[in-house]
mmCIF file of C-alpha atoms in Angstrom:
data_model
loop_
_atom_site.group_PDB
_atom_site.id
_atom_site.type_symbol
_atom_site.label_atom_id
_atom_site.label_comp_id
_atom_site.label_asym_id
_atom_site.label_seq_id
_atom_site.Cartn_x
_atom_site.Cartn_y
_atom_site.Cartn_z
ATOM 1 C CA UNK A 147 -8.503 5.976 14.226
ATOM 2 C CA UNK A 148 -5.768 6.895 11.771
ATOM 3 C CA UNK A 149 -2.568 5.390 13.145
ATOM 4 C CA UNK A 150 -0.427 6.735 10.305
ATOM 5 C CA UNK A 151 -1.037 10.282 9.108
ATOM 6 C CA UNK A 152 0.247 12.325 6.245
ATOM 7 C CA UNK A 153 -1.110 15.757 6.988
ATOM 8 C CA UNK A 154 -0.110 17.414 3.729
ATOM 9 C CA UNK A 155 -2.307 16.231 0.848
ATOM 10 C CA UNK A 156 -0.071 17.911 -1.704
ATOM 11 C CA UNK A 157 3.354 19.463 -2.190
ATOM 12 C CA UNK A 158 4.793 21.419 -5.090
ATOM 13 C CA UNK A 159 8.526 22.006 -5.570
ATOM 14 C CA UNK A 160 10.810 23.262 -8.291
ATOM 15 C CA UNK A 161 13.027 20.845 -10.188
ATOM 16 C CA UNK A 162 16.447 20.560 -8.557
ATOM 17 C CA UNK A 163 15.229 21.603 -5.112
ATOM 18 C CA UNK A 164 14.603 19.390 -2.111
ATOM 19 C CA UNK A 165 11.232 17.691 -1.533
ATOM 20 C CA UNK A 166 10.359 16.835 2.069
ATOM 21 C CA UNK A 167 7.385 14.597 2.716
ATOM 22 C CA UNK A 168 6.240 14.055 6.275
ATOM 23 C CA UNK A 169 4.487 11.285 8.135
ATOM 24 C CA UNK A 170 3.354 10.943 11.757
ATOM 25 C CA UNK A 171 2.285 7.817 13.608
ATOM 26 C CA UNK A 172 0.591 7.153 16.916
ATOM 27 C CA UNK A 173 1.303 3.490 17.653
ATOM 28 C CA UNK A 174 4.585 3.126 19.570
ATOM 29 C CA UNK A 175 4.661 -0.585 18.662
ATOM 30 C CA UNK A 176 5.498 0.209 15.035
ATOM 31 C CA UNK A 177 9.078 -0.766 14.350
ATOM 32 C CA UNK A 178 9.413 -0.832 10.587
ATOM 33 C CA UNK A 179 8.522 1.939 8.163
ATOM 34 C CA UNK A 180 8.334 2.125 4.393
ATOM 35 C CA UNK A 181 7.719 4.678 1.674
ATOM 36 C CA UNK A 182 5.913 3.841 -1.555
ATOM 37 C CA UNK A 183 5.459 5.842 -4.723
ATOM 38 C CA UNK A 184 2.362 5.556 -6.894
ATOM 39 C CA UNK A 185 1.781 6.800 -10.429
ATOM 40 C CA UNK A 186 -1.782 7.060 -11.783
ATOM 41 C CA UNK A 187 -3.212 3.754 -13.058
ATOM 42 C CA UNK A 188 -0.323 1.784 -11.549
ATOM 43 C CA UNK A 189 0.170 -0.067 -8.291
ATOM 44 C CA UNK A 190 2.418 1.445 -5.599
ATOM 45 C CA UNK A 191 6.112 0.641 -5.855
ATOM 46 C CA UNK A 192 8.473 0.349 -2.917
ATOM 47 C CA UNK A 193 10.910 3.208 -2.481
ATOM 48 C CA UNK A 194 12.816 2.933 0.775
ATOM 49 C CA UNK A 195 12.409 1.545 4.285
ATOM 50 C CA UNK A 196 13.813 2.048 7.758
ATOM 51 C CA UNK A 197 13.900 -0.047 10.883
ATOM 52 C CA UNK A 198 13.307 1.538 14.273
ATOM 53 C CA UNK A 199 16.879 0.730 15.325
ATOM 54 C CA UNK A 200 18.080 3.353 12.829
ATOM 55 C CA UNK A 201 17.347 7.030 12.495
ATOM 56 C CA UNK A 202 18.394 7.453 8.872
ATOM 57 C CA UNK A 203 18.524 5.395 5.705
ATOM 58 C CA UNK A 204 19.775 6.603 2.365
ATOM 59 C CA UNK A 205 19.357 5.296 -1.171
ATOM 60 C CA UNK A 206 20.603 7.563 -3.913
ATOM 61 C CA UNK A 207 18.482 10.714 -4.015
ATOM 62 C CA UNK A 208 16.117 9.366 -1.342
ATOM 63 C CA UNK A 209 16.712 9.593 2.406
ATOM 64 C CA UNK A 210 14.305 8.615 5.147
ATOM 65 C CA UNK A 211 14.664 10.044 8.644
ATOM 66 C CA UNK A 212 13.012 8.559 11.710
ATOM 67 C CA UNK A 213 12.435 10.453 14.951
ATOM 68 C CA UNK A 214 11.051 7.871 17.363
ATOM 69 C CA UNK A 215 10.522 10.245 20.246
ATOM 70 C CA UNK A 216 8.357 12.463 18.058
ATOM 71 C CA UNK A 217 6.795 9.479 16.238
ATOM 72 C CA UNK A 218 7.665 11.190 12.988
ATOM 73 C CA UNK A 219 9.342 10.186 9.782
ATOM 74 C CA UNK A 220 10.207 12.133 6.694
ATOM 75 C CA UNK A 221 11.307 11.390 3.155
ATOM 76 C CA UNK A 222 13.800 13.731 1.520
ATOM 77 C CA UNK A 223 14.263 13.740 -2.225
ATOM 78 C CA UNK A 224 17.208 15.729 -3.494
ATOM 79 C CA UNK A 225 17.480 16.875 -6.142
ATOM 80 C CA UNK A 226 13.836 16.581 -7.149
ATOM 81 C CA UNK A 227 13.069 15.653 -10.743
ATOM 82 C CA UNK A 228 9.838 15.964 -12.753
ATOM 83 C CA UNK A 229 9.653 12.139 -12.899
ATOM 84 C CA UNK A 230 9.286 12.154 -9.117
ATOM 85 C CA UNK A 231 5.803 13.630 -9.506
ATOM 86 C CA UNK A 232 3.539 10.980 -7.970
ATOM 87 C CA UNK A 233 1.571 10.133 -4.831
ATOM 88 C CA UNK A 234 3.786 9.101 -1.925
ATOM 89 C CA UNK A 235 2.509 6.835 0.839
ATOM 90 C CA UNK A 236 4.219 6.117 4.106
ATOM 91 C CA UNK A 237 3.464 2.821 5.817
ATOM 92 C CA UNK A 238 4.254 1.269 9.177
ATOM 93 C CA UNK A 239 4.252 -2.204 10.603
ATOM 94 C CA UNK A 240 4.988 -4.249 13.671
ATOM 95 C CA UNK A 241 7.714 -6.780 12.857
ATOM 96 C CA UNK A 242 5.945 -9.692 14.511
ATOM 97 C CA UNK A 243 2.632 -9.020 12.795
ATOM 98 C CA UNK A 244 2.563 -11.133 9.601
ATOM 99 C CA UNK A 245 3.705 -8.290 7.392
ATOM 100 C CA UNK A 246 0.562 -6.230 7.790
ATOM 101 C CA UNK A 247 1.160 -2.590 6.819
ATOM 102 C CA UNK A 248 -0.791 0.487 7.911
ATOM 103 C CA UNK A 249 -0.716 3.207 5.265
ATOM 104 C CA UNK A 250 -1.066 6.954 5.488
ATOM 105 C CA UNK A 251 -3.441 8.938 3.279
ATOM 106 C CA UNK A 252 -0.767 9.867 0.754
ATOM 107 C CA UNK A 253 0.862 13.113 -0.388
ATOM 108 C CA UNK A 254 0.767 14.180 -4.026
ATOM 109 C CA UNK A 255 4.123 15.600 -5.054
ATOM 110 C CA UNK A 256 4.402 17.817 -8.114
ATOM 111 C CA UNK A 257 7.880 18.701 -9.321
ATOM 112 C CA UNK A 258 7.800 21.623 -11.734
ATOM 113 C CA UNK A 259 10.396 21.864 -14.509
ATOM 114 C CA UNK B 123 11.304 -9.555 -11.013
ATOM 115 C CA UNK B 124 8.258 -10.170 -8.869
ATOM 116 C CA UNK B 125 5.081 -10.019 -10.820
ATOM 117 C CA UNK B 126 1.648 -9.535 -9.307
ATOM 118 C CA UNK B 127 -1.190 -9.626 -11.800
ATOM 119 C CA UNK B 128 -4.833 -8.758 -11.345
ATOM 120 C CA UNK B 129 -7.533 -10.216 -13.561
ATOM 121 C CA UNK B 130 -9.071 -6.929 -14.715
ATOM 122 C CA UNK B 131 -7.917 -3.312 -14.918
ATOM 123 C CA UNK B 132 -11.462 -1.939 -15.135
ATOM 124 C CA UNK B 133 -14.741 -3.524 -14.103
ATOM 125 C CA UNK B 134 -18.316 -2.238 -14.093
ATOM 126 C CA UNK B 135 -20.933 -4.152 -12.113
ATOM 127 C CA UNK B 136 -24.524 -3.674 -11.001
ATOM 128 C CA UNK B 137 -25.684 -3.343 -7.412
ATOM 129 C CA UNK B 138 -26.343 -6.760 -5.919
ATOM 130 C CA UNK B 139 -24.050 -8.677 -8.262
ATOM 131 C CA UNK B 140 -21.448 -11.067 -6.924
ATOM 132 C CA UNK B 141 -17.992 -9.872 -7.960
ATOM 133 C CA UNK B 142 -14.743 -11.808 -8.088
ATOM 134 C CA UNK B 143 -11.359 -10.072 -8.207
ATOM 135 C CA UNK B 144 -8.440 -12.370 -8.875
ATOM 136 C CA UNK B 145 -4.798 -11.858 -7.991
ATOM 137 C CA UNK B 146 -1.835 -14.045 -8.927
ATOM 138 C CA UNK B 147 1.800 -13.713 -7.874
ATOM 139 C CA UNK B 148 4.683 -15.633 -9.388
ATOM 140 C CA UNK B 149 7.356 -15.449 -6.673
ATOM 141 C CA UNK B 150 6.203 -18.056 -4.174
ATOM 142 C CA UNK B 151 5.365 -15.415 -1.580
ATOM 143 C CA UNK B 152 3.739 -16.534 1.640
ATOM 144 C CA UNK B 153 1.770 -13.365 2.343
ATOM 145 C CA UNK B 154 -0.913 -11.828 0.158
ATOM 146 C CA UNK B 155 -3.070 -8.766 0.760
ATOM 147 C CA UNK B 156 -6.115 -6.969 -0.602
ATOM 148 C CA UNK B 157 -6.447 -3.186 -0.203
ATOM 149 C CA UNK B 158 -8.790 -0.553 -1.461
ATOM 150 C CA UNK B 159 -7.605 2.940 -2.278
ATOM 151 C CA UNK B 160 -9.933 5.908 -1.961
ATOM 152 C CA UNK B 161 -9.090 9.626 -2.273
ATOM 153 C CA UNK B 162 -8.015 11.118 1.043
ATOM 154 C CA UNK B 163 -8.082 7.731 2.792
ATOM 155 C CA UNK B 164 -4.933 6.102 1.466
ATOM 156 C CA UNK B 165 -4.737 2.319 1.236
ATOM 157 C CA UNK B 166 -6.942 0.404 3.620
ATOM 158 C CA UNK B 167 -6.443 -3.292 4.253
ATOM 159 C CA UNK B 168 -9.464 -5.478 3.556
ATOM 160 C CA UNK B 169 -8.102 -8.988 4.130
ATOM 161 C CA UNK B 170 -4.767 -10.727 4.138
ATOM 162 C CA UNK B 171 -3.471 -14.268 4.043
ATOM 163 C CA UNK B 172 -0.176 -15.613 5.374
ATOM 164 C CA UNK B 173 -0.620 -19.167 4.123
ATOM 165 C CA UNK B 174 -2.806 -21.276 1.885
ATOM 166 C CA UNK B 175 -6.361 -21.517 3.234
ATOM 167 C CA UNK B 176 -5.459 -19.025 5.995
ATOM 168 C CA UNK B 177 -7.044 -15.587 6.076
ATOM 169 C CA UNK B 178 -7.311 -12.731 8.473
ATOM 170 C CA UNK B 179 -9.537 -9.683 8.504
ATOM 171 C CA UNK B 180 -7.963 -6.338 7.877
ATOM 172 C CA UNK B 181 -9.374 -2.971 8.856
ATOM 173 C CA UNK B 182 -12.438 -2.926 6.583
ATOM 174 C CA UNK B 183 -13.605 -6.523 5.897
ATOM 175 C CA UNK B 184 -17.351 -5.856 5.942
ATOM 176 C CA UNK B 185 -19.014 -6.796 2.666
ATOM 177 C CA UNK B 186 -16.002 -8.774 1.446
ATOM 178 C CA UNK B 187 -14.697 -12.316 1.652
ATOM 179 C CA UNK B 188 -11.529 -13.959 0.328
ATOM 180 C CA UNK B 189 -10.290 -17.292 -0.869
ATOM 181 C CA UNK B 190 -6.785 -18.708 -1.043
ATOM 182 C CA UNK B 191 -6.833 -22.272 -2.339
ATOM 183 C CA UNK B 192 -3.360 -22.104 -3.902
ATOM 184 C CA UNK B 193 -0.276 -20.262 -2.719
ATOM 185 C CA UNK B 194 -0.025 -18.070 -5.799
ATOM 186 C CA UNK B 195 -3.675 -17.005 -6.008
ATOM 187 C CA UNK B 196 -5.722 -14.792 -3.698
ATOM 188 C CA UNK B 197 -9.296 -13.892 -4.618
ATOM 189 C CA UNK B 198 -11.432 -11.085 -3.263
ATOM 190 C CA UNK B 199 -15.186 -11.617 -3.369
ATOM 191 C CA UNK B 200 -17.895 -8.990 -3.071
ATOM 192 C CA UNK B 201 -20.918 -11.092 -2.114
ATOM 193 C CA UNK B 202 -23.465 -8.440 -3.099
ATOM 194 C CA UNK B 203 -21.861 -5.375 -4.623
ATOM 195 C CA UNK B 204 -22.973 -1.973 -3.413
ATOM 196 C CA UNK B 205 -22.250 1.509 -4.732
ATOM 197 C CA UNK B 206 -20.015 2.304 -1.740
ATOM 198 C CA UNK B 207 -17.681 -0.447 -2.925
ATOM 199 C CA UNK B 208 -16.788 1.580 -5.998
ATOM 200 C CA UNK B 209 -13.043 1.957 -5.575
ATOM 201 C CA UNK B 210 -9.553 1.033 -6.737
ATOM 202 C CA UNK B 211 -8.642 -2.448 -5.491
ATOM 203 C CA UNK B 212 -5.008 -3.349 -5.068
ATOM 204 C CA UNK B 213 -3.502 -6.756 -4.446
ATOM 205 C CA UNK B 214 -0.034 -7.215 -2.957
ATOM 206 C CA UNK B 215 2.291 -10.000 -1.897
ATOM 207 C CA UNK B 216 5.357 -10.239 0.323
ATOM 208 C CA UNK B 217 7.877 -12.876 1.268
ATOM 209 C CA UNK B 218 8.943 -11.719 4.697
ATOM 210 C CA UNK B 219 7.495 -10.062 7.721
ATOM 211 C CA UNK B 220 8.284 -7.258 7.810
ATOM 212 C CA UNK B 221 9.090 -6.751 4.245
ATOM 213 C CA UNK B 222 8.448 -4.980 1.062
ATOM 214 C CA UNK B 223 5.055 -5.634 -0.445
ATOM 215 C CA UNK B 224 4.816 -5.930 -4.215
ATOM 216 C CA UNK B 225 1.642 -4.553 -5.725
ATOM 217 C CA UNK B 226 -0.394 -5.404 -8.773
ATOM 218 C CA UNK B 227 -1.602 -2.672 -11.152
ATOM 219 C CA UNK B 228 -5.013 -2.419 -9.502
ATOM 220 C CA UNK B 229 -8.626 -2.957 -10.567
ATOM 221 C CA UNK B 230 -10.851 0.081 -10.886
ATOM 222 C CA UNK B 231 -14.294 -1.221 -9.895
ATOM 223 C CA UNK B 232 -17.433 0.799 -10.516
ATOM 224 C CA UNK B 233 -20.698 -0.399 -9.021
ATOM 225 C CA UNK B 234 -23.782 1.186 -10.595
#
């Protein structure tokens, strides 16, 4: 039972355009969400997070949107750069649950020069 | 900067061998985690620990055990390695709950 789903295995965008990565979840108890980026042969690195009391969080070129009623979150990268090419994972947790994260399957983003 | 190190980047073992994967973090984090990453399946939690000598099963604990004798070190043990345990193994640590998890570089394990 996949509680966190990233339905698009891959995404290709042109440099300078917007990248939108999507994530859906089924567990209404989730109240904290994170995005991680992973390059080949490296561990994932934290990108941005959002609490369920917010519907948007911004950090430079990265913005995460949360739609609780739809159980959907998205990561917007604008403008996209070739260095953004990586696998992106969304993750969700329940605040009271010892920091355990549930990850999605990942989306591979390719930004073409 | 938080640093999470894993004992090996690449490991090749034979079926039936006992395998130890070591993870060390240097930021006094309470929580430590072991995941495996497989194509199309994302990161799946094997075991985690929120304190020394404490451990909890994750989503896929079968065939694995863990040990946390010191706060900074969390070991993953494959009691009798099997070919379906060929995977990328990632260790992580975090200070808070919820909170950002910091990952090590991963160990690519191949079981022949």
